mmCIF file of C-alpha atoms and ligand atoms in Angstrom:
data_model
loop_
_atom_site.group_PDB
_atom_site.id
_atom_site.type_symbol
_atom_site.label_atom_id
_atom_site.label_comp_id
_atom_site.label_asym_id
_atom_site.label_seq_id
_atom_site.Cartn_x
_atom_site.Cartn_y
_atom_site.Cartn_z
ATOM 1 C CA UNK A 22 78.518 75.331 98.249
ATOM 2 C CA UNK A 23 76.682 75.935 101.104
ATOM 3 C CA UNK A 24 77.976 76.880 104.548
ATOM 4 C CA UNK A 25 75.856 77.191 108.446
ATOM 5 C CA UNK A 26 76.294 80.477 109.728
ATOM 6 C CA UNK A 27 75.392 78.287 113.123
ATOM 7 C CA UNK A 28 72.335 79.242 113.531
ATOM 8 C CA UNK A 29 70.569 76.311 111.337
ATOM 9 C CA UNK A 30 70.314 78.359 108.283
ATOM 10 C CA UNK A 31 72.018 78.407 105.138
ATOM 11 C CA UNK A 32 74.156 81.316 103.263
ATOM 12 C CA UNK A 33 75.371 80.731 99.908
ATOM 13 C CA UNK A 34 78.642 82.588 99.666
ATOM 14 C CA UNK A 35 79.901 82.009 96.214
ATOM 15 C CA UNK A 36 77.287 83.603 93.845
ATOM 16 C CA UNK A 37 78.041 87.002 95.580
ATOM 17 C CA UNK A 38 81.557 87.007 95.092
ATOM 18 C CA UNK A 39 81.596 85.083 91.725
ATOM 19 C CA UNK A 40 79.987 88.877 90.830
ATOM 20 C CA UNK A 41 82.127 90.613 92.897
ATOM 21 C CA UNK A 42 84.916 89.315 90.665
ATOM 22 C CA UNK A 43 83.649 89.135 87.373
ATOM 23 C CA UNK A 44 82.457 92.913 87.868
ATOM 24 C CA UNK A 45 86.069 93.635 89.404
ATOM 25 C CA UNK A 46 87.328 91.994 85.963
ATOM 26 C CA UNK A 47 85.497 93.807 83.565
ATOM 27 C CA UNK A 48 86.023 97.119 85.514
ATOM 28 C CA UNK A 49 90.481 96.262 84.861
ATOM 29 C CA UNK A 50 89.389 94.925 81.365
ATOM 30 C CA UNK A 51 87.861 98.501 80.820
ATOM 31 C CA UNK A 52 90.566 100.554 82.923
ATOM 32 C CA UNK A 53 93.346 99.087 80.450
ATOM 33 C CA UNK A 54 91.061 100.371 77.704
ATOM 34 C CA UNK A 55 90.432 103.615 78.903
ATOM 35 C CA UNK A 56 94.074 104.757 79.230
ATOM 36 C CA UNK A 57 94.726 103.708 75.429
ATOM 37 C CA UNK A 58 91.525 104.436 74.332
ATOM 38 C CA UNK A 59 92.323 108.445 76.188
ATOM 39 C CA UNK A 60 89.121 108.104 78.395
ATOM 40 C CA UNK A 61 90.587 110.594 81.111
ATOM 41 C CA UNK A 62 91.103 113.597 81.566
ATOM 42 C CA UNK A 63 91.677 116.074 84.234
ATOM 43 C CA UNK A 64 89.492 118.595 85.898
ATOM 44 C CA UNK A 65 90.232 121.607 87.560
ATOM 45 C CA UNK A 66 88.961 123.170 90.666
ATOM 46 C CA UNK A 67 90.087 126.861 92.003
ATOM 47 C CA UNK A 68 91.735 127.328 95.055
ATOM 48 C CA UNK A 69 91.348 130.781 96.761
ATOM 49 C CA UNK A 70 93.716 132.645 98.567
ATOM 50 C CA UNK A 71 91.521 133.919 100.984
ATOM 51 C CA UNK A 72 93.607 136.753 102.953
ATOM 52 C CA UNK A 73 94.933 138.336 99.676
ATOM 53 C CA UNK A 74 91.185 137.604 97.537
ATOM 54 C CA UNK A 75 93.180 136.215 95.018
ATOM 55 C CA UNK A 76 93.183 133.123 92.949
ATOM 56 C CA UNK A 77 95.975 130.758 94.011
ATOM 57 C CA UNK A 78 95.785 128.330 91.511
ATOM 58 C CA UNK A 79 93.773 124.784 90.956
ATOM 59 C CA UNK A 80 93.421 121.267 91.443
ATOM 60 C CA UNK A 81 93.863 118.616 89.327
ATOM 61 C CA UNK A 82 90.992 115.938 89.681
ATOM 62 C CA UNK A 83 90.992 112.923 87.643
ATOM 63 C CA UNK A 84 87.797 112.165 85.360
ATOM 64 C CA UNK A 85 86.902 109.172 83.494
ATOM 65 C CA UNK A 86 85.245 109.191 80.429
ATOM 66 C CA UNK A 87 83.248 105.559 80.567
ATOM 67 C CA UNK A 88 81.701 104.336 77.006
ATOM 68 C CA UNK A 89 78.878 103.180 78.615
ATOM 69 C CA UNK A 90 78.173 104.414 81.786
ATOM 70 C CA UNK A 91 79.563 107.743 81.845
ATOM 71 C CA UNK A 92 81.459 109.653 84.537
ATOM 72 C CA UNK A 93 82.960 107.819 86.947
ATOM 73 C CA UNK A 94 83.784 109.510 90.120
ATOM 74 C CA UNK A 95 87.494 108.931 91.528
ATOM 75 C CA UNK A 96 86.471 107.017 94.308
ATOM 76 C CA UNK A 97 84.995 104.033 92.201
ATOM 77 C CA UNK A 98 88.514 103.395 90.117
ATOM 78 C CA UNK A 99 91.404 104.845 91.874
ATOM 79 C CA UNK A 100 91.765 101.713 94.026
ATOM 80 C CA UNK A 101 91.236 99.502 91.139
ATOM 81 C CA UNK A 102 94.163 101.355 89.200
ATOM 82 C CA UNK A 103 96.032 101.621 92.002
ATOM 83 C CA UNK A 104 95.871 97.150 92.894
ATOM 84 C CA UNK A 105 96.709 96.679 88.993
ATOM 85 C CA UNK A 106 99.697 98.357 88.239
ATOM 86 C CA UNK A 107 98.315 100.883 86.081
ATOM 87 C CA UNK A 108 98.760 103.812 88.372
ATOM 88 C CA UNK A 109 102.274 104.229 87.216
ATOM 89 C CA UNK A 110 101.555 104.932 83.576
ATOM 90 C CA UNK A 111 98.313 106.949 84.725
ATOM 91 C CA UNK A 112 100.082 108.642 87.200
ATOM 92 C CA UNK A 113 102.748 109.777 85.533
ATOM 93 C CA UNK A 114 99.965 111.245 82.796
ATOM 94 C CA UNK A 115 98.354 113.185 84.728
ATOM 95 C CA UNK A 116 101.775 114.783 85.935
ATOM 96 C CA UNK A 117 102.639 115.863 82.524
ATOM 97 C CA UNK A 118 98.999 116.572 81.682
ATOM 98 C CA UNK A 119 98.553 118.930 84.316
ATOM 99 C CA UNK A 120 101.824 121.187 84.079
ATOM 100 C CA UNK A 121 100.942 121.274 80.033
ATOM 101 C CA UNK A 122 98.030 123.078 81.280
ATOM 102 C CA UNK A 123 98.974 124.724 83.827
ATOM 103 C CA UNK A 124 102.023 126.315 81.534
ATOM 104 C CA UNK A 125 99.533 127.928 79.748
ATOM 105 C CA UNK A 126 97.602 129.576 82.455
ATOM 106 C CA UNK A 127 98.311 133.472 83.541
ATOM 107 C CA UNK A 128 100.460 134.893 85.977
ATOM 108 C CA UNK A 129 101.622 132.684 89.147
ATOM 109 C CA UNK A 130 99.076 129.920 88.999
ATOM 110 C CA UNK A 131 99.409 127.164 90.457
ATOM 111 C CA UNK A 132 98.246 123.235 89.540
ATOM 112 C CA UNK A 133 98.162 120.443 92.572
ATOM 113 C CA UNK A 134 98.385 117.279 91.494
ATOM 114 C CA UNK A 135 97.276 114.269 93.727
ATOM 115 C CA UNK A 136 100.027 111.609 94.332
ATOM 116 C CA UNK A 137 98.709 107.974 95.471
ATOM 117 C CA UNK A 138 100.501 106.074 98.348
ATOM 118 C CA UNK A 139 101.773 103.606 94.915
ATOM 119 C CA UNK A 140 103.033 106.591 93.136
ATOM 120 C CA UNK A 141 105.919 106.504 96.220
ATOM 121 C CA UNK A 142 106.702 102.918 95.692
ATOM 122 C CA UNK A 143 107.685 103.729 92.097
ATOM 123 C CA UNK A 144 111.641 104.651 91.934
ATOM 124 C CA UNK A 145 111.034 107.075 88.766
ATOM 125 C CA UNK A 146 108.386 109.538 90.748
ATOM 126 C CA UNK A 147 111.299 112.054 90.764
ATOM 127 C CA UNK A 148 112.340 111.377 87.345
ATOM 128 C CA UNK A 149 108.866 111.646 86.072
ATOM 129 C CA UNK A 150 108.099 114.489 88.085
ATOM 130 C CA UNK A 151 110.898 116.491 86.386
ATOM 131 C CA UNK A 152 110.700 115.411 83.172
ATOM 132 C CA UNK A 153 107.141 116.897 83.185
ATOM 133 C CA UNK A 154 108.305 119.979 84.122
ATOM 134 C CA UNK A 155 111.332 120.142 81.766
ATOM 135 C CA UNK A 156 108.554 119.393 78.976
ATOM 136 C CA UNK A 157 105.996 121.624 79.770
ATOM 137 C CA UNK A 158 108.270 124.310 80.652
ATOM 138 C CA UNK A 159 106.135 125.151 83.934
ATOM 139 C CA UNK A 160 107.931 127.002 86.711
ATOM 140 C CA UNK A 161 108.491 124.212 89.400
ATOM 141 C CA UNK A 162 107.375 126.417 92.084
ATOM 142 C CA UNK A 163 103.790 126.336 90.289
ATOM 143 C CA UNK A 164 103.681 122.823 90.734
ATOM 144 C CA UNK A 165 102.301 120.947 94.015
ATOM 145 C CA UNK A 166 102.060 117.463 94.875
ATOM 146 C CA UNK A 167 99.454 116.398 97.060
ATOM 147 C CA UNK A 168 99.460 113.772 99.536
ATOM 148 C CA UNK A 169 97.179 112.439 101.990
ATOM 149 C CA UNK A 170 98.711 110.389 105.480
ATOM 150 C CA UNK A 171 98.266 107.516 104.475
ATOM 151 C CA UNK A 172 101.249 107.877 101.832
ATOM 152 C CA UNK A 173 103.282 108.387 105.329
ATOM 153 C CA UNK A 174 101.908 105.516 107.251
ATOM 154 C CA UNK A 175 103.986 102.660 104.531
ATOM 155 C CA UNK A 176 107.675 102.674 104.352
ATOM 156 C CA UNK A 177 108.611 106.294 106.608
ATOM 157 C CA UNK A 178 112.178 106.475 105.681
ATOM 158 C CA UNK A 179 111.841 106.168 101.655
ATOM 159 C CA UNK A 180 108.878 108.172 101.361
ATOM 160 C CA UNK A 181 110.496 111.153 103.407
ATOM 161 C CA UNK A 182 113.499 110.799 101.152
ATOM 162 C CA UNK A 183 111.076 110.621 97.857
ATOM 163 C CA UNK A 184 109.803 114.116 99.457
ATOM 164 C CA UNK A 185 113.006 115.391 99.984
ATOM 165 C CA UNK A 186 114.653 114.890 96.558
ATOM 166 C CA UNK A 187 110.630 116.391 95.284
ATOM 167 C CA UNK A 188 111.194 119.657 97.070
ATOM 168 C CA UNK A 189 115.055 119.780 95.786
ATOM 169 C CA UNK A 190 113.207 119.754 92.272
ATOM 170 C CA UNK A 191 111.459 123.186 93.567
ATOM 171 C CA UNK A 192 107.953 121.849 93.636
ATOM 172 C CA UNK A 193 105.785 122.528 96.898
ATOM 173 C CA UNK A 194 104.218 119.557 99.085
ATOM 174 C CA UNK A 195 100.528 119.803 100.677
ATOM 175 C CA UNK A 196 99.117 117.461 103.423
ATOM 176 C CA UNK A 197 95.801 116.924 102.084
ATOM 177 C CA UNK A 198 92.967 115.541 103.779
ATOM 178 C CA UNK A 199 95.150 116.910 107.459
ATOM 179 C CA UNK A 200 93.391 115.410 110.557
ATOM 180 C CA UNK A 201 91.915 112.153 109.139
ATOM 181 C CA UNK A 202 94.982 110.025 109.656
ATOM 182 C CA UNK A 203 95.632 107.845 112.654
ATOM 183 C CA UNK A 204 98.634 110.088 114.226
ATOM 184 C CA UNK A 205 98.305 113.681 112.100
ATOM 185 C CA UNK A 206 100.510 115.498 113.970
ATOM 186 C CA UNK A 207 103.210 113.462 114.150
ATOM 187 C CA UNK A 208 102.994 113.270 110.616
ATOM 188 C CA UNK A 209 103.412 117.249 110.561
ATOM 189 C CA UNK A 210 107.213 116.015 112.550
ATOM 190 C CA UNK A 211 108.150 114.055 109.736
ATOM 191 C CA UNK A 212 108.468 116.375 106.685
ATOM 192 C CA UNK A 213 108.438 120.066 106.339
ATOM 193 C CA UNK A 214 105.056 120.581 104.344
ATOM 194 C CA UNK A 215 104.700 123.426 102.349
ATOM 195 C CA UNK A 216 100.846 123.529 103.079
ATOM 196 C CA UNK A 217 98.087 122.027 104.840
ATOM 197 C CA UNK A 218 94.796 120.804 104.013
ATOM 198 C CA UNK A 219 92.113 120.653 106.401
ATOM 199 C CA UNK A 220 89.702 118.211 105.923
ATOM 200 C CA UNK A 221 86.374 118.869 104.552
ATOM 201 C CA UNK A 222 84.484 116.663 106.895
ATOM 202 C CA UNK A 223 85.883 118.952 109.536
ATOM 203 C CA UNK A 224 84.311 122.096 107.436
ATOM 204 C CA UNK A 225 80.799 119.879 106.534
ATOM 205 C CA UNK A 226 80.226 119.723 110.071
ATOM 206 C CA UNK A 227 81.344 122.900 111.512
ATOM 207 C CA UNK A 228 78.361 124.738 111.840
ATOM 208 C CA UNK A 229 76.573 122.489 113.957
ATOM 209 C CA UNK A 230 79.229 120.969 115.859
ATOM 210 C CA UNK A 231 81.393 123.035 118.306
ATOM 211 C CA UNK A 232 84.275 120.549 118.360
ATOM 212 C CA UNK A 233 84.721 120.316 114.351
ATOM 213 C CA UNK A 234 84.883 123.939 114.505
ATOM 214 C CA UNK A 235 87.618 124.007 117.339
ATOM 215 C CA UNK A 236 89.676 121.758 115.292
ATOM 216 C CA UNK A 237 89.365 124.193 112.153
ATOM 217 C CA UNK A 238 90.478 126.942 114.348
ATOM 218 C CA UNK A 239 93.812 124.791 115.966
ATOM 219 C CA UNK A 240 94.946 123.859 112.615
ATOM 220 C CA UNK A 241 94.701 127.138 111.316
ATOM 221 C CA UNK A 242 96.696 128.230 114.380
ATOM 222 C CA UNK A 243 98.863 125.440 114.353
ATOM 223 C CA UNK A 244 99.690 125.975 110.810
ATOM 224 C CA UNK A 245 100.179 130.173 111.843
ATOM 225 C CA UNK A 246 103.230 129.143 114.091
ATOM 226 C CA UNK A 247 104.767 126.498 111.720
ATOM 227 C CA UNK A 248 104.480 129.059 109.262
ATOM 228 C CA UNK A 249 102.080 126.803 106.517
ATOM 229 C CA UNK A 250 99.362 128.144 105.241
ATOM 230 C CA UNK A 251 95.887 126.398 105.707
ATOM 231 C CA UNK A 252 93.547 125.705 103.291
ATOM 232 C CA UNK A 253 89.718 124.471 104.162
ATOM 233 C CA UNK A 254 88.236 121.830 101.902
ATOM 234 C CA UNK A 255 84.601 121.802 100.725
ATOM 235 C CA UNK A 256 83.386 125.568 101.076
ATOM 236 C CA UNK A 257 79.814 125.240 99.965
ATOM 237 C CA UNK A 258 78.190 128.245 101.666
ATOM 238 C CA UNK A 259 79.488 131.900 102.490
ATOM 239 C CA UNK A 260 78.712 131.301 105.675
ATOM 240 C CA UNK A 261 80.975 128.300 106.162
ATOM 241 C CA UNK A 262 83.796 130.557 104.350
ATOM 242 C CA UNK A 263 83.274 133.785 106.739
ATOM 243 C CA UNK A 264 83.716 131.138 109.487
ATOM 244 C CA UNK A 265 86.888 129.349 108.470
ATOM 245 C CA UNK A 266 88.109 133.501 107.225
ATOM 246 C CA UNK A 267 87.808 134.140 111.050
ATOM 247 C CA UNK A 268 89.274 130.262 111.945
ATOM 248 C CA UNK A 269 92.402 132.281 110.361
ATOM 249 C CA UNK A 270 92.285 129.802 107.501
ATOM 250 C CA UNK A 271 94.665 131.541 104.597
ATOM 251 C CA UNK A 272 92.771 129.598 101.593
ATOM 252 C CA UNK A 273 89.279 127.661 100.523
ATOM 253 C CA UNK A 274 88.177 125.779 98.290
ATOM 254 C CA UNK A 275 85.374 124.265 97.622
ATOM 255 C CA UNK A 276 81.555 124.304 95.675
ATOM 256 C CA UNK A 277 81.126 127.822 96.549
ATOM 257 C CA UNK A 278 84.190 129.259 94.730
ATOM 258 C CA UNK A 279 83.784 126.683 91.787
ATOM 259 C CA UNK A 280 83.208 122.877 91.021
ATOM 260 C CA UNK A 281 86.317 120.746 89.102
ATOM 261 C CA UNK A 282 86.025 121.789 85.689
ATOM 262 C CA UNK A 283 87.618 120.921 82.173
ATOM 263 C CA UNK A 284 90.686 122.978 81.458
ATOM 264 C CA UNK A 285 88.748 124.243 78.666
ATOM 265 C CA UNK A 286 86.278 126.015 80.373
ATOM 266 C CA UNK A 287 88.764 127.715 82.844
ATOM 267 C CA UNK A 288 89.305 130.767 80.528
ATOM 268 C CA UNK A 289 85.150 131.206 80.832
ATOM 269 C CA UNK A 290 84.898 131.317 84.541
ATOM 270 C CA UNK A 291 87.657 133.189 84.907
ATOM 271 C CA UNK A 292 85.989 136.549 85.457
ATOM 272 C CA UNK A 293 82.816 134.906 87.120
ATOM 273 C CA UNK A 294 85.603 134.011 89.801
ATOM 274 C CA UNK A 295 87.422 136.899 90.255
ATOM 275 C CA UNK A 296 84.335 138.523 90.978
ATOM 276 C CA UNK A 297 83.173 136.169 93.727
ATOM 277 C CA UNK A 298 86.937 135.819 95.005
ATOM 278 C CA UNK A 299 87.039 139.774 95.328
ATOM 279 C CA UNK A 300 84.128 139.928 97.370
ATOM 280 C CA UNK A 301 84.793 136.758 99.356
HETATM 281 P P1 C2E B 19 90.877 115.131 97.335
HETATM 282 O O1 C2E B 19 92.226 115.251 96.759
HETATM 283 O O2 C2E B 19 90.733 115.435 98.780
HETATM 284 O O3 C2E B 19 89.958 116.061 96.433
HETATM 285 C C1 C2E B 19 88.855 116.791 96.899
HETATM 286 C C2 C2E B 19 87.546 116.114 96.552
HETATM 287 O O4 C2E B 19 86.473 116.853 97.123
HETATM 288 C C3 C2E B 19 87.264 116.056 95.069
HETATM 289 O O5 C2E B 19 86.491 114.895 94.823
HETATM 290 C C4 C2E B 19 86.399 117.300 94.861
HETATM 291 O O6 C2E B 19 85.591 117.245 93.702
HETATM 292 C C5 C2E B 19 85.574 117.262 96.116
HETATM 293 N N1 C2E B 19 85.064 118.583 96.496
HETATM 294 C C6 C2E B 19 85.615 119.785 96.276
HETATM 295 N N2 C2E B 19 84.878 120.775 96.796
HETATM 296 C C7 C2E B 19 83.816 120.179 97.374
HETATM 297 C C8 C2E B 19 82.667 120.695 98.078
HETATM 298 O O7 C2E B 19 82.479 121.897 98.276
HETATM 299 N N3 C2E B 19 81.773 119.768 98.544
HETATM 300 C C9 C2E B 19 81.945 118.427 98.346
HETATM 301 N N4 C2E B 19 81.015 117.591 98.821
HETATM 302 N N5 C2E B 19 83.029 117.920 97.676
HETATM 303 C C10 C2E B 19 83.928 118.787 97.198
HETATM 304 P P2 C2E B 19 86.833 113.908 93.606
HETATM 305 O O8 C2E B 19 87.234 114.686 92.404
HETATM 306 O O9 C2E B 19 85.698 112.946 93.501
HETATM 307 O O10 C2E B 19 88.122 113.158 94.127
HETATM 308 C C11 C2E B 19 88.078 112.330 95.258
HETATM 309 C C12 C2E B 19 89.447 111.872 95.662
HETATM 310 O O11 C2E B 19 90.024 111.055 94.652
HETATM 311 C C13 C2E B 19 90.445 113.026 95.855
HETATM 312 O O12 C2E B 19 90.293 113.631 97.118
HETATM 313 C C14 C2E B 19 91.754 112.289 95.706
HETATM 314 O O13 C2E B 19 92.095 111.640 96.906
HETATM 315 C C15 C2E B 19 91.408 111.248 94.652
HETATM 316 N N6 C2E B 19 91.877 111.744 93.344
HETATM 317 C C16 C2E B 19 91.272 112.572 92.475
HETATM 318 N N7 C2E B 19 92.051 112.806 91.391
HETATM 319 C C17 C2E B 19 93.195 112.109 91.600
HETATM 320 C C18 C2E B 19 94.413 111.933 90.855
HETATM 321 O O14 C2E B 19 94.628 112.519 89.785
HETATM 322 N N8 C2E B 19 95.354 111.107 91.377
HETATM 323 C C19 C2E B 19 95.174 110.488 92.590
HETATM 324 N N9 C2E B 19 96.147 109.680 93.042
HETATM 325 N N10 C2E B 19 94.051 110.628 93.322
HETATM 326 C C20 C2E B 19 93.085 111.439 92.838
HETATM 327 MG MG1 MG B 20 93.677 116.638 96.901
HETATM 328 MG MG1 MG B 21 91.385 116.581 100.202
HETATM 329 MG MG1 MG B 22 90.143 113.277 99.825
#
């Protein structure tokens, strides 16, 4: 078929999204596969308390494992997993995945897990969430969930609740991605976070733009009088950490400190980033 776009030409629509689809397709077909087939697996990517130069803990970032075509960054599948259903099985892997491997790291360590906006939707969150820790044994205050605004845009009142009965479990709660949102403050009103986390295309563009640096430094103040700390996303230079260090950011992370790694690895880089974290 064949429609004007009124200008006495002709666009064909339906070849284009006949690929769309059938690529959308296989990319399910090969989702479904990957969970049973154990295609993911979780990264890890230090966080830095900056005022103390210590090592708060790390991120959990999902990785897939693709037969064919390798890794597959986030972005590419986590909307796909989240349209199709499978982001409550997934999810509630990499929950238990990441406090298993976090209960074997030293000291006070911490793991943050992302949540998706779906994960919220799902009754058992809470129940999964604390069945993970009462089978990994982790400390709940070393676990934090991760959520970005848009999980408080949908469905205020349940969500808030969801948070609630989280924190009653012990675990901490981090705004991530703070200042992208349509209304971030008054998302600040609506639940006590127990961190927040700056955006890093506020950090990217610091250096050469006087306003993204002025918002670094009034949610780092901000976050001084509600008493959260502040972490900056996507440190890639020292420069860009001395300047969010004087922002009055508490914590960084980012390239510079360390890319997501395998959990495996961890225990290598340990000492690599000590060093840098006790001269950062
Ligand atoms: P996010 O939670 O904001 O994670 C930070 C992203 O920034 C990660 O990308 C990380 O690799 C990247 N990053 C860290 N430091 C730097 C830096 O210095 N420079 C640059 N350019 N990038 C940096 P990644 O791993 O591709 O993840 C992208 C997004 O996908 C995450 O953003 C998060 O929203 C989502 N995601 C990742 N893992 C999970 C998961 O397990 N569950 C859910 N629901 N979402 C996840
Ligand atoms: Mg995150
Ligand atoms: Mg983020
Ligand atoms: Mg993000």
């Amino acid at each position: 078929h064949a429609k004007a776009d009124g200008r006495g030409t002709f666009r064909f629509f339906e070849p284009d999204m006949d690929e769309q689809l059938q690529a959308r397709r296989a990319l399910e077909v090969d989702l479904r596969k990957a969970m049973t087939n154990g295609e993911f697996e979780l990264y890890y990517q230090p966080q830095i308390n900056i005022q103390r130069s210590e090592i708060g803990g790390f991120e959990a970032l999902l990785r897939w494992h693709h037969p064919e075509r390798g890794l597959v960054p986030p972005a590419e599948f986590i909307p796909v997993i989240e349209d199709t259903g499978l982001i409550s099985p997934l999810g509630d892997w990499i929950i238990e995945q990441a406090c298993r491997e976090a209960s074997t790291w030293p000291g006070e360590m911490r793991v943050a897990v992302n949540l998706s906006p779906i994960q919220f939707r799902n009754r058992g969150l809470v129940q999964s969430v604390s069945n993970a820790l009462a089978s990994s044994g982790l400390p709940p205050h070393r676990l934090e969930l991760e959520i970005t605004e848009t999980v408080l845009l949908q469905d205020n009142e349940m969500t808030v609740s969801t948070l609630h009965q989280l924190r009653r479990l012990g675990v901490r709660i981090a705004m991530d991605d703070f200042g992208t949102g349509y209304s971030s403050l008054s998302y600040l009103r609506s639940f006590p976070f127990d961190k927040i986390k700056i955006d890093q295309s506020f950090v990217r563009e610091m250096s050469q733009r006087a306003d993204c640096l002025a918002i670094v430094q009034s949610v780092a103040n901000l976050g001084a009088s509600l008493g959260m700390p502040t972490v900056a996303e996507g440190i890639e230079t020292e420069d860009q950490l001395r300047q969010v260090q004087a922002a009055g950011c508490t914590d960084a992370q980012g390239y510079y400190f360390g890319r997501p790694k395998p959990a495996r690895e961890l225990v290598h880089t340990l000492d690599a980033l000590k060093n840098k974290v006790r001269v950062a």
